[in-house]
PDB file of C-alpha atoms in Angstrom:
ATOM      1  CA  ALA A   1       0.000   0.000   0.000  1.00  0.00           C
ATOM      2  CA  THR A   2       2.892   2.387   0.702  1.00  0.00           C
ATOM      3  CA  GLY A   3       4.908   1.439  -2.375  1.00  0.00           C
ATOM      4  CA  ALA A   4       7.776   0.125  -0.252  1.00  0.00           C
ATOM      5  CA  LYS A   5       9.655  -2.926  -1.528  1.00  0.00           C
ATOM      6  CA  LEU A   6       8.680  -5.973   0.564  1.00  0.00           C
ATOM      7  CA  ALA A   7      11.116  -8.515  -0.843  1.00  0.00           C
ATOM      8  CA  GLU A   8      13.644  -9.260  -3.572  1.00  0.00           C
ATOM      9  CA  ILE A   9      13.701 -12.907  -4.664  1.00  0.00           C
ATOM     10  CA  ALA A  10      16.488 -14.436  -6.749  1.00  0.00           C
ATOM     11  CA  VAL A  11      15.141 -16.357  -9.752  1.00  0.00           C
ATOM     12  CA  GLY A  12      16.641 -17.599 -13.028  1.00  0.00           C
ATOM     13  CA  SER A  13      18.541 -15.647 -15.655  1.00  0.00           C
ATOM     14  CA  ALA A  14      16.683 -12.945 -17.613  1.00  0.00           C
ATOM     15  CA  PRO A  15      13.208 -13.129 -16.050  1.00  0.00           C
ATOM     16  CA  ARG A  16      10.663 -11.700 -18.466  1.00  0.00           C
ATOM     17  CA  THR A  17       7.046 -12.130 -17.290  1.00  0.00           C
ATOM     18  CA  LEU A  18       5.018 -12.999 -14.181  1.00  0.00           C
ATOM     19  CA  ALA A  19       1.632 -14.592 -13.515  1.00  0.00           C
ATOM     20  CA  LEU A  20      -0.270 -15.172 -10.272  1.00  0.00           C
ATOM     21  CA  ALA A  21      -1.865 -18.594  -9.706  1.00  0.00           C
ATOM     22  CA  PRO A  22      -5.091 -19.081  -7.702  1.00  0.00           C
ATOM     23  CA  ASN A  23      -3.085 -20.855  -4.968  1.00  0.00           C
ATOM     24  CA  GLY A  24      -1.026 -17.699  -4.362  1.00  0.00           C
ATOM     25  CA  MET A  25       2.083 -18.879  -6.191  1.00  0.00           C
ATOM     26  CA  VAL A  26       3.789 -16.483  -8.613  1.00  0.00           C
ATOM     27  CA  TRP A  27       5.239 -17.994 -11.792  1.00  0.00           C
ATOM     28  CA  ALA A  28       8.237 -16.188 -13.351  1.00  0.00           C
ATOM     29  CA  ALA A  29       9.482 -17.125 -16.830  1.00  0.00           C
ATOM     30  CA  ASN A  30      13.298 -17.012 -17.040  1.00  0.00           C
ATOM     31  CA  LYS A  31      14.304 -16.673 -20.689  1.00  0.00           C
ATOM     32  CA  GLN A  32      18.038 -17.366 -20.598  1.00  0.00           C
ATOM     33  CA  SER A  33      18.050 -20.155 -18.033  1.00  0.00           C
ATOM     34  CA  ALA A  34      15.014 -21.912 -19.609  1.00  0.00           C
ATOM     35  CA  THR A  35      13.218 -22.286 -16.292  1.00  0.00           C
ATOM     36  CA  ILE A  36      10.071 -21.245 -14.452  1.00  0.00           C
ATOM     37  CA  SER A  37      10.595 -19.945 -10.911  1.00  0.00           C
ATOM     38  CA  VAL A  38       7.605 -20.585  -8.654  1.00  0.00           C
ATOM     39  CA  ILE A  39       7.498 -18.101  -5.762  1.00  0.00           C
ATOM     40  CA  ASP A  40       5.347 -18.429  -2.655  1.00  0.00           C
ATOM     41  CA  GLY A  41       3.453 -15.149  -2.535  1.00  0.00           C
ATOM     42  CA  ALA A  42       2.827 -15.433   1.204  1.00  0.00           C
ATOM     43  CA  THR A  43       6.400 -16.040   2.360  1.00  0.00           C
ATOM     44  CA  MET A  44       8.114 -14.259  -0.563  1.00  0.00           C
ATOM     45  CA  THR A  45      10.457 -17.231  -1.040  1.00  0.00           C
ATOM     46  CA  LEU A  46      11.336 -19.456  -3.975  1.00  0.00           C
ATOM     47  CA  ASN A  47       9.181 -22.587  -3.750  1.00  0.00           C
ATOM     48  CA  ARG A  48      10.532 -24.573  -6.703  1.00  0.00           C
ATOM     49  CA  THR A  49      12.091 -24.324 -10.160  1.00  0.00           C
ATOM     50  CA  LEU A  50      10.591 -25.989 -13.231  1.00  0.00           C
ATOM     51  CA  THR A  51      13.179 -26.940 -15.849  1.00  0.00           C
ATOM     52  CA  LEU A  52      12.215 -26.499 -19.513  1.00  0.00           C
ATOM     53  CA  PRO A  53      14.050 -27.716 -22.654  1.00  0.00           C
ATOM     54  CA  ARG A  54      17.530 -26.233 -22.984  1.00  0.00           C
ATOM     55  CA  GLY A  55      17.600 -23.096 -25.142  1.00  0.00           C
ATOM     56  CA  SER A  56      13.798 -22.934 -25.407  1.00  0.00           C
ATOM     57  CA  GLN A  57      13.664 -19.311 -24.124  1.00  0.00           C
ATOM     58  CA  PRO A  58      10.388 -19.195 -22.147  1.00  0.00           C
ATOM     59  CA  PHE A  59       8.851 -15.741 -22.296  1.00  0.00           C
ATOM     60  CA  GLY A  60       5.112 -15.248 -21.814  1.00  0.00           C
ATOM     61  CA  VAL A  61       3.208 -16.899 -18.971  1.00  0.00           C
ATOM     62  CA  ALA A  62      -0.495 -16.622 -18.118  1.00  0.00           C
ATOM     63  CA  ILE A  63      -2.654 -18.507 -15.617  1.00  0.00           C
ATOM     64  CA  SER A  64      -6.431 -19.003 -15.670  1.00  0.00           C
ATOM     65  CA  GLY A  65      -8.721 -18.749 -12.661  1.00  0.00           C
ATOM     66  CA  SER A  66      -9.022 -22.530 -12.619  1.00  0.00           C
ATOM     67  CA  GLY A  67      -5.262 -22.967 -12.260  1.00  0.00           C
ATOM     68  CA  THR A  68      -4.167 -23.766 -15.805  1.00  0.00           C
ATOM     69  CA  ALA A  69      -0.808 -22.193 -16.686  1.00  0.00           C
ATOM     70  CA  LEU A  70       0.321 -21.487 -20.245  1.00  0.00           C
ATOM     71  CA  VAL A  71       3.945 -20.783 -21.128  1.00  0.00           C
ATOM     72  CA  VAL A  72       5.287 -19.629 -24.518  1.00  0.00           C
ATOM     73  CA  LEU A  73       8.686 -20.974 -25.576  1.00  0.00           C
ATOM     74  CA  GLU A  74      10.006 -18.259 -27.885  1.00  0.00           C
ATOM     75  CA  ALA A  75      12.871 -20.311 -29.352  1.00  0.00           C
ATOM     76  CA  GLY A  76      11.072 -23.642 -29.079  1.00  0.00           C
ATOM     77  CA  GLY A  77       7.995 -22.496 -31.000  1.00  0.00           C
ATOM     78  CA  GLN A  78       5.741 -24.193 -28.452  1.00  0.00           C
ATOM     79  CA  LEU A  79       2.870 -23.298 -26.133  1.00  0.00           C
ATOM     80  CA  LEU A  80       3.007 -25.480 -23.006  1.00  0.00           C
ATOM     81  CA  ARG A  81       0.167 -26.129 -20.564  1.00  0.00           C
ATOM     82  CA  PHE A  82       0.768 -26.901 -16.861  1.00  0.00           C
ATOM     83  CA  ASP A  83      -1.323 -27.739 -13.819  1.00  0.00           C
ATOM     84  CA  THR A  84      -0.479 -25.197 -11.113  1.00  0.00           C
ATOM     85  CA  ALA A  85      -1.431 -27.598  -8.297  1.00  0.00           C
ATOM     86  CA  GLY A  86       0.781 -30.546  -9.220  1.00  0.00           C
ATOM     87  CA  TYR A  87       3.163 -28.672 -11.587  1.00  0.00           C
ATOM     88  CA  ALA A  88       2.850 -31.369 -14.275  1.00  0.00           C
ATOM     89  CA  GLN A  89       2.880 -30.488 -17.954  1.00  0.00           C
ATOM     90  CA  THR A  90      -0.553 -31.412 -19.330  1.00  0.00           C
ATOM     91  CA  GLY A  91      -0.333 -30.380 -22.973  1.00  0.00           C
ATOM     92  CA  SER A  92       1.545 -28.611 -25.741  1.00  0.00           C
ATOM     93  CA  LEU A  93       0.936 -26.978 -29.113  1.00  0.00           C
ATOM     94  CA  ALA A  94       3.343 -26.063 -31.904  1.00  0.00           C
ATOM     95  CA  ILE A  95       2.834 -22.345 -32.605  1.00  0.00           C
ATOM     96  CA  GLY A  96       5.791 -21.497 -34.843  1.00  0.00           C
ATOM     97  CA  ALA A  97       8.606 -19.006 -34.590  1.00  0.00           C
ATOM     98  CA  LYS A  98       8.830 -15.587 -32.909  1.00  0.00           C
ATOM     99  CA  ALA A  99       5.855 -15.937 -30.528  1.00  0.00           C
ATOM    100  CA  ARG A 100       6.341 -14.346 -27.095  1.00  0.00           C
ATOM    101  CA  HIS A 101       3.222 -13.391 -25.179  1.00  0.00           C
ATOM    102  CA  VAL A 102       0.095 -15.264 -24.119  1.00  0.00           C
ATOM    103  CA  SER A 103      -3.161 -14.039 -22.556  1.00  0.00           C
ATOM    104  CA  ILE A 104      -6.197 -15.983 -21.299  1.00  0.00           C
ATOM    105  CA  ASP A 105      -9.836 -14.879 -21.389  1.00  0.00           C
ATOM    106  CA  GLY A 106     -12.050 -14.696 -18.312  1.00  0.00           C
ATOM    107  CA  ASP A 107     -13.380 -18.264 -18.309  1.00  0.00           C
ATOM    108  CA  GLY A 108     -10.011 -19.776 -19.244  1.00  0.00           C
ATOM    109  CA  SER A 109     -11.298 -21.475 -22.392  1.00  0.00           C
ATOM    110  CA  THR A 110      -9.404 -19.358 -24.920  1.00  0.00           C
ATOM    111  CA  ALA A 111      -5.833 -18.100 -25.082  1.00  0.00           C
ATOM    112  CA  TYR A 112      -4.326 -15.474 -27.372  1.00  0.00           C
ATOM    113  CA  VAL A 113      -0.702 -15.780 -28.448  1.00  0.00           C
ATOM    114  CA  THR A 114       0.969 -12.833 -30.175  1.00  0.00           C
ATOM    115  CA  ARG A 115       3.825 -13.276 -32.615  1.00  0.00           C
ATOM    116  CA  PHE A 116       6.441 -10.710 -31.555  1.00  0.00           C
ATOM    117  CA  ILE A 117       8.092 -10.291 -34.967  1.00  0.00           C
ATOM    118  CA  THR A 118       5.760 -10.017 -37.939  1.00  0.00           C
ATOM    119  CA  PRO A 119       6.480 -12.461 -40.787  1.00  0.00           C
ATOM    120  CA  PRO A 120       7.696 -10.801 -44.017  1.00  0.00           C
ATOM    121  CA  VAL A 121       4.866  -9.781 -46.342  1.00  0.00           C
ATOM    122  CA  PRO A 122       4.931 -10.804 -50.029  1.00  0.00           C
ATOM    123  CA  GLY A 123       7.351  -8.618 -51.968  1.00  0.00           C
ATOM    124  CA  GLU A 124       8.934  -7.101 -48.853  1.00  0.00           C
ATOM    125  CA  SER A 125      12.424  -7.522 -50.334  1.00  0.00           C
ATOM    126  CA  THR A 126      11.353  -5.763 -53.538  1.00  0.00           C
ATOM    127  CA  ALA A 127      10.268  -2.225 -54.447  1.00  0.00           C
ATOM    128  CA  ALA A 128       6.588  -3.147 -54.089  1.00  0.00           C
ATOM    129  CA  PRO A 129       5.782  -4.812 -50.739  1.00  0.00           C
ATOM    130  CA  GLN A 130       2.182  -6.051 -50.531  1.00  0.00           C
ATOM    131  CA  THR A 131       1.161  -4.815 -47.093  1.00  0.00           C
ATOM    132  CA  ALA A 132      -2.441  -5.957 -47.567  1.00  0.00           C
ATOM    133  CA  ALA A 133      -1.398  -9.563 -48.199  1.00  0.00           C
ATOM    134  CA  GLY A 134       0.178 -10.289 -44.797  1.00  0.00           C
ATOM    135  CA  GLY A 135       0.999  -8.846 -41.436  1.00  0.00           C
ATOM    136  CA  ALA A 136       1.171  -9.310 -37.680  1.00  0.00           C
ATOM    137  CA  GLU A 137      -0.401 -12.458 -36.265  1.00  0.00           C
ATOM    138  CA  VAL A 138      -2.518 -13.231 -33.200  1.00  0.00           C
ATOM    139  CA  LEU A 139      -3.166 -16.937 -32.612  1.00  0.00           C
ATOM    140  CA  THR A 140      -6.418 -18.021 -30.929  1.00  0.00           C
ATOM    141  CA  VAL A 141      -6.007 -21.280 -28.996  1.00  0.00           C
ATOM    142  CA  ALA A 142      -8.616 -23.527 -27.369  1.00  0.00           C
ATOM    143  CA  THR A 143      -6.960 -24.314 -24.034  1.00  0.00           C
ATOM    144  CA  ALA A 144      -8.832 -27.552 -23.243  1.00  0.00           C
ATOM    145  CA  ALA A 145      -7.862 -29.251 -26.512  1.00  0.00           C
ATOM    146  CA  MET A 146      -4.639 -27.262 -26.986  1.00  0.00           C
ATOM    147  CA  SER A 147      -5.624 -26.669 -30.593  1.00  0.00           C
ATOM    148  CA  LEU A 148      -5.288 -23.670 -32.907  1.00  0.00           C
ATOM    149  CA  VAL A 149      -8.727 -22.152 -33.568  1.00  0.00           C
ATOM    150  CA  ARG A 150      -7.652 -19.377 -35.931  1.00  0.00           C
ATOM    151  CA  THR A 151      -4.864 -17.012 -36.905  1.00  0.00           C
ATOM    152  CA  THR A 152      -5.894 -13.353 -37.075  1.00  0.00           C
ATOM    153  CA  THR A 153      -3.795 -11.060 -39.263  1.00  0.00           C
ATOM    154  CA  LEU A 154      -3.782  -7.463 -38.032  1.00  0.00           C
ATOM    155  CA  ALA A 155      -4.563  -4.972 -40.762  1.00  0.00           C
ATOM    156  CA  ALA A 156      -1.974  -2.579 -42.154  1.00  0.00           C
ATOM    157  CA  SER A 157      -2.472   1.151 -41.710  1.00  0.00           C
ATOM    158  CA  ASP A 158      -2.989   3.211 -44.856  1.00  0.00           C
ATOM    159  CA  ARG A 159      -3.236   6.579 -43.091  1.00  0.00           C
ATOM    160  CA  PRO A 160      -1.172   9.347 -44.722  1.00  0.00           C
ATOM    161  CA  ASP A 161       2.268   9.876 -43.190  1.00  0.00           C
ATOM    162  CA  ALA A 162       2.233  12.693 -40.636  1.00  0.00           C
ATOM    163  CA  GLU A 163       3.622  13.529 -37.196  1.00  0.00           C
ATOM    164  CA  ASN A 164       0.858  11.595 -35.414  1.00  0.00           C
ATOM    165  CA  GLN A 165      -0.010   8.829 -37.881  1.00  0.00           C
ATOM    166  CA  GLY A 166       1.377   6.887 -40.809  1.00  0.00           C
ATOM    167  CA  ARG A 167       1.297   3.903 -43.072  1.00  0.00           C
ATOM    168  CA  GLY A 168       2.740   0.525 -42.147  1.00  0.00           C
ATOM    169  CA  ILE A 169       2.204  -2.870 -40.589  1.00  0.00           C
ATOM    170  CA  PRO A 170       2.067  -3.734 -36.862  1.00  0.00           C
ATOM    171  CA  ASN A 171       5.287  -5.293 -35.534  1.00  0.00           C
ATOM    172  CA  TYR A 172       6.838  -6.150 -32.140  1.00  0.00           C
ATOM    173  CA  LEU A 173       3.497  -7.199 -30.669  1.00  0.00           C
ATOM    174  CA  GLY A 174       2.980  -7.173 -26.906  1.00  0.00           C
ATOM    175  CA  ALA A 175       0.517  -9.186 -24.840  1.00  0.00           C
ATOM    176  CA  ALA A 176      -3.154  -8.982 -25.771  1.00  0.00           C
ATOM    177  CA  VAL A 177      -5.416  -7.450 -23.111  1.00  0.00           C
ATOM    178  CA  VAL A 178      -8.831  -9.131 -23.131  1.00  0.00           C
ATOM    179  CA  SER A 179     -11.927  -7.214 -22.015  1.00  0.00           C
ATOM    180  CA  PRO A 180     -13.807  -8.603 -18.973  1.00  0.00           C
ATOM    181  CA  ASP A 181     -16.727  -9.757 -21.135  1.00  0.00           C
ATOM    182  CA  GLY A 182     -14.387 -11.477 -23.607  1.00  0.00           C
ATOM    183  CA  ARG A 183     -15.802  -9.602 -26.589  1.00  0.00           C
ATOM    184  CA  ALA A 184     -12.668  -7.625 -27.482  1.00  0.00           C
ATOM    185  CA  ALA A 185      -8.899  -7.751 -27.157  1.00  0.00           C
ATOM    186  CA  TRP A 186      -6.367  -4.943 -27.489  1.00  0.00           C
ATOM    187  CA  VAL A 187      -2.878  -5.653 -28.828  1.00  0.00           C
ATOM    188  CA  PRO A 188      -0.020  -3.125 -28.457  1.00  0.00           C
ATOM    189  CA  SER A 189       2.604  -2.855 -31.192  1.00  0.00           C
ATOM    190  CA  LYS A 190       4.817  -0.467 -33.058  1.00  0.00           C
ATOM    191  CA  LEU A 191       4.140   0.469 -36.686  1.00  0.00           C
ATOM    192  CA  ASP A 192       6.676  -0.272 -39.427  1.00  0.00           C
ATOM    193  CA  ASN A 193       6.281   1.765 -42.614  1.00  0.00           C
ATOM    194  CA  ILE A 194       7.747  -0.665 -45.123  1.00  0.00           C
ATOM    195  CA  ALA A 195       6.200   1.261 -48.042  1.00  0.00           C
ATOM    196  CA  ARG A 196       8.399   4.330 -47.558  1.00  0.00           C
ATOM    197  CA  GLY A 197      11.689   4.799 -49.375  1.00  0.00           C
ATOM    198  CA  MET A 198      13.319   6.227 -52.499  1.00  0.00           C
ATOM    199  CA  GLY A 199      12.937   2.934 -54.369  1.00  0.00           C
ATOM    200  CA  ARG A 200       9.335   2.400 -53.250  1.00  0.00           C
ATOM    201  CA  ASP A 201       7.412   5.661 -53.239  1.00  0.00           C
TER     202      ASP A 201
END
């Protein structure tokens, strides 16, 4: 309440994200050491360390109200599912390269994985990139079946270039923020104007 630091807990190398489980445990994804640090929120101590595949670079972690944890392996191209009570891995899904963040909706049935780096659009290495034919990706996952429901491609901006707006495609996506009623999700990104240049326009 006062803003004072209550504790400082040593975890793995390069911690990136946190999630709070219903049992009061805090899960921290350690990218460089390929581990999950589980911290007891009551005692502010390290409870256990979950070891993931070497070099898999865990990044995003999210936990549902029912105690299902999802972890994105950025280098491994996998979405892993864990039980936060027994700490066992209960499922996995291949999601491809460059994914980082995961979010879960209110009832825990659907997860949203954002691909951090946008795949190249057709013609991006030429003078005429086709920004309408590709773009940033958000993957919708059914958590019970650990299956891909759909891939949503975020639209490119065609607003005229100015100080407060511009053309381009979303890139470097952050974690989706899902509305309480589950009807909308907001995804932060930067905007890359790949149409600008002396050889292009």
